[in-house]
């Protein structure tokens, strides 16, 4: 009966066949979108997992839910407890949503360099937001360490530790990976995405590699300023992090515990310049009607390049992390693009979308 309902739902263009119970059950089961224009250009099939369709608006809803469920299963938090995290982006938003749905308090530590828009959104979602001075990770006053210490100082509280708590990667191993495998009917030559915590890449990569018997290549895409490409291509040597990128929430200066569960199994890695990422933001809007952020655009650039490496007719999937709504004041601002030296990276016929001054 349920398979018949699911088939009928798919024929109507919808993913879920039955009603779900609240926010938490709405997380996941996102569509896998065939990206027609870049596919036709390459002679390959490029797919994007539409994680912007999660109820909190990003792929981080999966990690947030997985981290809290992991703590619940271990008995680390009881009803009415407090969830604490150090985050400057979508994980905090996902945690705030899940905490509201489950009745937990949510405390978010973040660098004081973050936009007022992010702070306001988290507060609207009921989070107690605590901006602190932006200092390096090895400084005891780093926002992550302050989150850890605060959670340890109060009763019935957890620090979700998104970077090193492998419940993050496990959430993708049991959800995102199986969904992609089913949606591609087990016929996938490559998967690639950028990584911040490492959860998505490690969880999805592990599942796809196991199910394909090693046939599916798993690659890491990196923004400028991250050390992960050099780590993978050098056979495990960490270099000092230098440079920066317009992308947010991806790139890393160390091997997190989540990434560490899979990093040795990667097929390869390469860096995508900001110029290519910003151009793809505009191309996806123009050709696919997809309004996505720079991290998503980087993933699509990387998927195209990986498909070309594998060869004509190959099938490659990536993650469409979130929409552009949280970044539009910059990505579509003429002034910001000029200040970043990216004005000329956008093809002339696409500059019409940069409508903000």
Short mmCIF file of C-alpha atoms in Angstrom, two decimals:
data_model
loop_
_atom_site.label_atom_id
_atom_site.label_comp_id
_atom_site.label_asym_id
_atom_site.label_seq_id
_atom_site.Cartn_x
_atom_site.Cartn_y
_atom_site.Cartn_z
CA UNK A 1 0.00 0.00 0.00
CA UNK A 2 2.70 2.47 1.01
CA UNK A 3 4.74 1.77 -2.14
CA UNK A 4 1.64 2.49 -4.22
CA UNK A 5 1.06 5.74 -2.35
CA UNK A 6 4.69 6.71 -2.85
CA UNK A 7 4.49 6.01 -6.58
CA UNK A 8 1.31 8.04 -6.85
CA UNK A 9 2.91 10.92 -4.96
CA UNK A 10 5.95 10.88 -7.23
CA UNK A 11 3.73 10.93 -10.29
CA UNK A 12 2.20 14.17 -8.98
CA UNK A 13 5.68 15.62 -8.45
CA UNK A 14 5.77 15.40 -4.67
CA UNK A 15 8.25 13.43 -2.58
CA UNK A 16 6.37 12.41 0.57
CA UNK A 17 3.40 10.10 0.27
CA UNK A 18 1.90 10.67 3.71
CA UNK A 19 1.70 13.42 6.30
CA UNK A 20 4.67 13.82 8.66
CA UNK A 21 4.62 14.56 12.36
CA UNK A 22 6.04 18.01 12.94
CA UNK A 23 9.31 19.72 12.04
CA UNK A 24 11.63 16.83 12.84
CA UNK A 25 9.89 14.34 10.55
CA UNK A 26 9.96 16.90 7.74
CA UNK A 27 13.76 16.87 7.72
CA UNK A 28 15.22 14.85 4.83
CA UNK A 29 13.68 13.09 1.84
CA UNK A 30 14.65 16.04 -0.35
CA UNK A 31 14.49 15.80 -4.15
CA UNK A 32 17.51 15.00 -6.30
CA UNK A 33 17.46 17.54 -9.12
CA UNK A 34 18.84 16.82 -12.59
CA UNK A 35 20.75 19.96 -13.59
CA UNK A 36 19.91 20.10 -17.26
CA UNK A 37 22.13 22.89 -18.57
CA UNK A 38 25.44 21.86 -17.00
CA UNK A 39 24.66 18.24 -17.84
CA UNK A 40 24.12 19.00 -21.51
CA UNK A 41 27.27 21.11 -21.64
CA UNK A 42 29.40 18.26 -20.32
CA UNK A 43 27.71 15.26 -21.88
CA UNK A 44 27.29 13.90 -18.36
CA UNK A 45 24.46 13.73 -15.84
CA UNK A 46 24.87 16.16 -12.93
CA UNK A 47 22.50 15.94 -9.99
CA UNK A 48 22.00 18.22 -6.98
CA UNK A 49 20.41 17.11 -3.71
CA UNK A 50 17.96 19.91 -2.89
CA UNK A 51 18.82 20.38 0.78
CA UNK A 52 17.41 23.92 0.72
CA UNK A 53 14.02 22.17 0.85
CA UNK A 54 14.58 21.01 4.42
CA UNK A 55 12.16 22.84 6.75
CA UNK A 56 14.91 24.99 8.27
CA UNK A 57 16.26 25.80 4.82
CA UNK A 58 19.58 23.95 4.70
CA UNK A 59 21.47 20.67 4.82
CA UNK A 60 22.38 21.49 8.44
CA UNK A 61 18.88 20.52 9.58
CA UNK A 62 20.01 16.90 9.24
CA UNK A 63 23.10 17.43 11.42
CA UNK A 64 21.13 19.39 14.02
CA UNK A 65 18.52 16.67 14.32
CA UNK A 66 21.14 13.91 14.35
CA UNK A 67 23.20 15.59 17.08
CA UNK A 68 20.19 16.05 19.36
CA UNK A 69 18.82 12.56 18.71
CA UNK A 70 22.24 11.10 19.45
CA UNK A 71 22.28 12.86 22.83
CA UNK A 72 18.74 11.71 23.60
CA UNK A 73 19.57 8.10 22.77
CA UNK A 74 22.52 8.23 25.17
CA UNK A 75 20.40 9.80 27.91
CA UNK A 76 22.54 12.95 27.95
CA UNK A 77 19.62 15.36 27.91
CA UNK A 78 16.18 15.27 29.49
CA UNK A 79 12.98 17.20 28.70
CA UNK A 80 13.39 20.92 29.27
CA UNK A 81 17.18 20.72 28.91
CA UNK A 82 19.54 23.11 27.15
CA UNK A 83 21.35 22.59 23.85
CA UNK A 84 24.54 24.63 23.42
CA UNK A 85 26.63 25.06 20.27
CA UNK A 86 29.30 27.30 18.85
CA UNK A 87 28.21 28.16 15.33
CA UNK A 88 28.19 31.08 12.95
CA UNK A 89 25.72 29.69 10.47
CA UNK A 90 23.14 27.15 9.41
CA UNK A 91 23.80 24.59 12.15
CA UNK A 92 22.68 27.13 14.73
CA UNK A 93 19.53 27.80 12.74
CA UNK A 94 18.82 24.08 12.46
CA UNK A 95 19.42 23.57 16.19
CA UNK A 96 17.14 26.48 17.07
CA UNK A 97 14.34 24.96 14.97
CA UNK A 98 14.77 21.46 16.42
CA UNK A 99 14.95 22.84 19.98
CA UNK A 100 11.67 24.70 19.49
CA UNK A 101 10.06 21.56 18.10
CA UNK A 102 11.32 19.40 20.98
CA UNK A 103 10.94 21.89 23.83
CA UNK A 104 14.63 22.45 24.61
CA UNK A 105 16.38 25.72 25.35
CA UNK A 106 18.98 26.72 22.77
CA UNK A 107 22.13 28.74 23.47
CA UNK A 108 24.35 29.78 20.55
CA UNK A 109 27.86 31.22 20.87
CA UNK A 110 29.16 32.92 17.73
CA UNK A 111 31.97 35.26 16.68
CA UNK A 112 31.00 38.91 17.03
CA UNK A 113 31.97 39.42 13.39
CA UNK A 114 28.72 37.85 12.19
CA UNK A 115 25.95 39.87 10.59
CA UNK A 116 23.09 41.30 12.60
CA UNK A 117 20.76 39.44 10.21
CA UNK A 118 22.02 36.08 11.51
CA UNK A 119 21.79 37.16 15.13
CA UNK A 120 18.26 38.46 14.64
CA UNK A 121 17.11 35.28 12.88
CA UNK A 122 18.43 33.04 15.66
CA UNK A 123 16.76 35.22 18.29
CA UNK A 124 13.48 35.11 16.35
CA UNK A 125 13.74 31.32 16.57
CA UNK A 126 14.01 31.57 20.36
CA UNK A 127 17.75 31.05 20.74
CA UNK A 128 19.84 32.79 23.39
CA UNK A 129 22.57 34.25 21.15
CA UNK A 130 25.92 35.17 22.71
CA UNK A 131 28.36 36.95 20.37
CA UNK A 132 31.95 36.77 21.65
CA UNK A 133 35.27 38.16 20.34
CA UNK A 134 36.55 36.33 17.23
CA UNK A 135 39.77 34.54 18.19
CA UNK A 136 41.60 31.49 16.72
CA UNK A 137 40.52 27.94 17.57
CA UNK A 138 43.58 27.36 19.76
CA UNK A 139 42.59 30.29 22.01
CA UNK A 140 40.59 29.17 25.11
CA UNK A 141 38.16 32.04 24.43
CA UNK A 142 37.24 30.73 20.97
CA UNK A 143 33.46 30.62 20.61
CA UNK A 144 33.46 26.81 20.34
CA UNK A 145 35.32 26.42 23.62
CA UNK A 146 33.06 28.91 25.37
CA UNK A 147 30.04 26.89 24.24
CA UNK A 148 31.63 23.68 25.57
CA UNK A 149 32.47 25.26 28.92
CA UNK A 150 29.03 26.80 29.39
CA UNK A 151 27.27 23.49 28.70
CA UNK A 152 29.50 21.79 31.28
CA UNK A 153 28.65 24.43 33.88
CA UNK A 154 24.88 23.93 34.00
CA UNK A 155 22.60 20.99 34.69
CA UNK A 156 20.75 19.04 32.00
CA UNK A 157 22.71 20.56 29.13
CA UNK A 158 24.68 19.29 26.15
CA UNK A 159 27.30 20.80 23.90
CA UNK A 160 26.46 19.32 20.50
CA UNK A 161 30.05 19.76 19.22
CA UNK A 162 29.13 19.71 15.52
CA UNK A 163 32.72 19.44 14.26
CA UNK A 164 33.89 16.47 16.31
CA UNK A 165 30.70 14.68 17.39
CA UNK A 166 30.38 11.88 14.84
CA UNK A 167 26.60 11.74 15.31
CA UNK A 168 26.78 14.43 12.62
CA UNK A 169 28.29 12.10 10.01
CA UNK A 170 26.05 9.26 11.17
CA UNK A 171 22.95 11.35 10.42
CA UNK A 172 24.05 11.54 6.78
CA UNK A 173 25.05 7.88 6.69
CA UNK A 174 21.52 6.84 7.64
CA UNK A 175 19.61 9.46 5.64
CA UNK A 176 21.31 11.51 2.92
CA UNK A 177 23.45 8.66 1.60
CA UNK A 178 20.60 6.12 1.31
CA UNK A 179 18.35 8.73 -0.30
CA UNK A 180 20.91 9.53 -3.01
CA UNK A 181 21.53 5.83 -3.62
CA UNK A 182 17.81 5.17 -4.03
CA UNK A 183 17.23 8.26 -6.16
CA UNK A 184 20.02 7.29 -8.56
CA UNK A 185 18.91 3.64 -8.49
CA UNK A 186 22.40 2.66 -7.41
CA UNK A 187 23.96 3.99 -10.61
CA UNK A 188 26.35 6.77 -9.60
CA UNK A 189 29.94 7.31 -10.70
CA UNK A 190 30.87 10.13 -8.36
CA UNK A 191 29.86 12.22 -5.39
CA UNK A 192 31.54 15.48 -4.39
CA UNK A 193 30.93 18.32 -1.99
CA UNK A 194 32.76 20.86 0.11
CA UNK A 195 33.06 20.34 3.83
CA UNK A 196 33.16 22.37 7.02
CA UNK A 197 32.40 19.93 9.82
CA UNK A 198 32.98 16.97 7.50
CA UNK A 199 29.66 15.35 8.41
CA UNK A 200 27.95 15.40 5.02
CA UNK A 201 30.95 14.24 3.00
CA UNK A 202 31.95 11.52 5.47
CA UNK A 203 28.46 10.15 6.05
CA UNK A 204 27.31 10.21 2.44
CA UNK A 205 30.70 9.09 1.15
CA UNK A 206 30.89 6.10 3.48
CA UNK A 207 27.41 4.91 2.55
CA UNK A 208 27.83 5.31 -1.21
CA UNK A 209 31.25 3.67 -1.23
CA UNK A 210 29.96 0.70 0.76
CA UNK A 211 26.82 0.23 -1.36
CA UNK A 212 28.67 0.58 -4.67
CA UNK A 213 31.48 -1.74 -3.66
CA UNK A 214 33.92 1.09 -4.20
CA UNK A 215 32.65 1.96 -7.69
CA UNK A 216 31.38 5.42 -6.73
CA UNK A 217 34.27 7.87 -6.44
CA UNK A 218 34.05 10.25 -3.46
CA UNK A 219 35.83 13.59 -3.84
CA UNK A 220 36.28 16.66 -1.66
CA UNK A 221 35.79 20.18 -3.06
CA UNK A 222 37.53 23.03 -1.27
CA UNK A 223 37.21 26.83 -1.25
CA UNK A 224 40.29 29.08 -1.30
CA UNK A 225 41.96 29.42 2.09
CA UNK A 226 41.20 25.86 3.21
CA UNK A 227 43.93 23.25 3.80
CA UNK A 228 41.94 20.13 2.93
CA UNK A 229 42.92 19.83 -0.74
CA UNK A 230 46.60 19.97 0.16
CA UNK A 231 46.03 17.47 2.96
CA UNK A 232 44.41 14.94 0.66
CA UNK A 233 46.74 15.41 -2.30
CA UNK A 234 49.92 15.37 -0.17
CA UNK A 235 49.01 12.13 1.54
CA UNK A 236 48.18 13.66 4.89
CA UNK A 237 50.32 16.76 5.47
CA UNK A 238 48.61 19.71 7.14
CA UNK A 239 49.79 23.17 6.12
CA UNK A 240 49.03 26.49 7.77
CA UNK A 241 45.76 28.02 6.66
CA UNK A 242 46.09 31.16 4.54
CA UNK A 243 43.73 33.19 2.39
CA UNK A 244 39.95 33.43 2.46
CA UNK A 245 36.81 32.83 0.43
CA UNK A 246 33.42 34.41 -0.15
CA UNK A 247 31.80 31.08 0.74
CA UNK A 248 30.51 30.48 4.26
CA UNK A 249 30.47 27.38 6.44
CA UNK A 250 32.94 25.38 4.33
CA UNK A 251 36.69 25.00 4.28
CA UNK A 252 38.79 23.95 7.24
CA UNK A 253 42.19 24.31 8.86
CA UNK A 254 42.20 20.89 10.53
CA UNK A 255 40.84 17.37 10.19
CA UNK A 256 37.70 17.19 12.30
CA UNK A 257 36.60 13.94 13.91
CA UNK A 258 33.73 13.73 11.43
CA UNK A 259 35.98 14.07 8.40
CA UNK A 260 38.53 11.83 10.07
CA UNK A 261 36.11 8.89 9.86
CA UNK A 262 36.43 8.89 6.07
CA UNK A 263 39.27 11.14 4.89
CA UNK A 264 41.58 8.22 4.03
CA UNK A 265 38.91 6.75 1.76
CA UNK A 266 38.60 9.83 -0.46
CA UNK A 267 39.32 9.43 -4.15
CA UNK A 268 40.74 12.95 -4.43
CA UNK A 269 40.26 16.66 -3.79
CA UNK A 270 40.60 19.98 -5.59
CA UNK A 271 40.03 23.68 -4.94
CA UNK A 272 37.39 25.81 -6.67
CA UNK A 273 38.21 29.54 -7.08
CA UNK A 274 35.67 32.11 -5.90
CA UNK A 275 35.40 33.43 -9.46
CA UNK A 276 33.91 30.13 -10.65
CA UNK A 277 31.61 29.88 -7.64
CA UNK A 278 30.10 33.36 -8.05
CA UNK A 279 29.61 32.82 -11.79
CA UNK A 280 27.74 29.57 -11.05
CA UNK A 281 25.45 31.37 -8.56
CA UNK A 282 24.24 33.48 -11.48
CA UNK A 283 24.23 30.66 -14.04
CA UNK A 284 22.04 28.40 -11.89
CA UNK A 285 19.58 31.24 -11.37
CA UNK A 286 19.45 31.99 -15.09
CA UNK A 287 19.35 28.47 -16.50
CA UNK A 288 17.76 26.35 -13.78
CA UNK A 289 15.72 28.87 -11.79
CA UNK A 290 17.67 27.86 -8.67
CA UNK A 291 18.40 30.66 -6.18
CA UNK A 292 21.38 29.28 -4.26
CA UNK A 293 24.27 30.43 -2.09
CA UNK A 294 27.95 30.43 -2.97
CA UNK A 295 28.71 27.13 -1.22
CA UNK A 296 26.07 25.38 -3.31
CA UNK A 297 27.46 26.99 -6.45
CA UNK A 298 30.96 25.78 -5.55
CA UNK A 299 29.57 22.25 -5.20
CA UNK A 300 28.01 22.40 -8.66
CA UNK A 301 31.22 23.71 -10.23
CA UNK A 302 33.02 20.83 -8.55
CA UNK A 303 30.45 18.27 -9.74
CA UNK A 304 30.90 19.48 -13.32
CA UNK A 305 34.69 19.23 -13.06
CA UNK A 306 34.53 15.77 -11.48
CA UNK A 307 32.17 14.54 -14.21
CA UNK A 308 34.63 15.79 -16.82
CA UNK A 309 37.46 13.98 -15.04
CA UNK A 310 35.52 10.71 -14.99
CA UNK A 311 34.41 11.05 -18.60
CA UNK A 312 31.49 11.43 -20.97
CA UNK A 313 28.25 9.84 -19.81
CA UNK A 314 29.27 9.79 -16.15
CA UNK A 315 26.75 10.46 -13.38
CA UNK A 316 27.79 12.73 -10.50
CA UNK A 317 25.81 14.06 -7.54
CA UNK A 318 26.44 16.91 -5.13
CA UNK A 319 24.72 18.87 -2.37
CA UNK A 320 22.65 22.02 -2.91
CA UNK A 321 23.27 23.23 0.65
CA UNK A 322 20.94 26.20 0.97
CA UNK A 323 19.29 29.07 -0.85
CA UNK A 324 20.66 32.54 -1.46
CA UNK A 325 18.16 34.25 0.84
CA UNK A 326 20.63 34.51 3.72
CA UNK A 327 23.34 35.97 1.46
CA UNK A 328 21.45 38.02 -1.11
CA UNK A 329 22.51 41.41 0.29
CA UNK A 330 26.07 40.53 -0.77
CA UNK A 331 25.89 38.06 -3.65
CA UNK A 332 23.61 40.31 -5.69
CA UNK A 333 25.13 43.64 -4.67
CA UNK A 334 27.12 45.54 -7.32
CA UNK A 335 29.10 47.32 -4.62
CA UNK A 336 30.02 44.10 -2.80
CA UNK A 337 30.99 42.29 -5.99
CA UNK A 338 33.24 45.17 -6.98
CA UNK A 339 34.84 45.33 -3.53
CA UNK A 340 35.64 41.61 -3.75
CA UNK A 341 37.05 41.91 -7.26
CA UNK A 342 34.38 39.56 -8.61
CA UNK A 343 32.44 41.92 -10.87
CA UNK A 344 34.17 40.65 -14.01
CA UNK A 345 33.73 36.98 -13.02
CA UNK A 346 30.05 37.22 -13.90
CA UNK A 347 29.28 36.87 -17.63
CA UNK A 348 27.91 40.09 -19.12
CA UNK A 349 24.50 38.60 -19.94
CA UNK A 350 24.01 37.53 -16.31
CA UNK A 351 24.89 40.85 -14.66
CA UNK A 352 21.23 41.85 -14.92
CA UNK A 353 20.62 39.76 -11.78
CA UNK A 354 22.91 41.96 -9.66
CA UNK A 355 20.05 44.29 -8.83
CA UNK A 356 21.25 45.59 -5.46
CA UNK A 357 23.50 48.63 -5.20
#
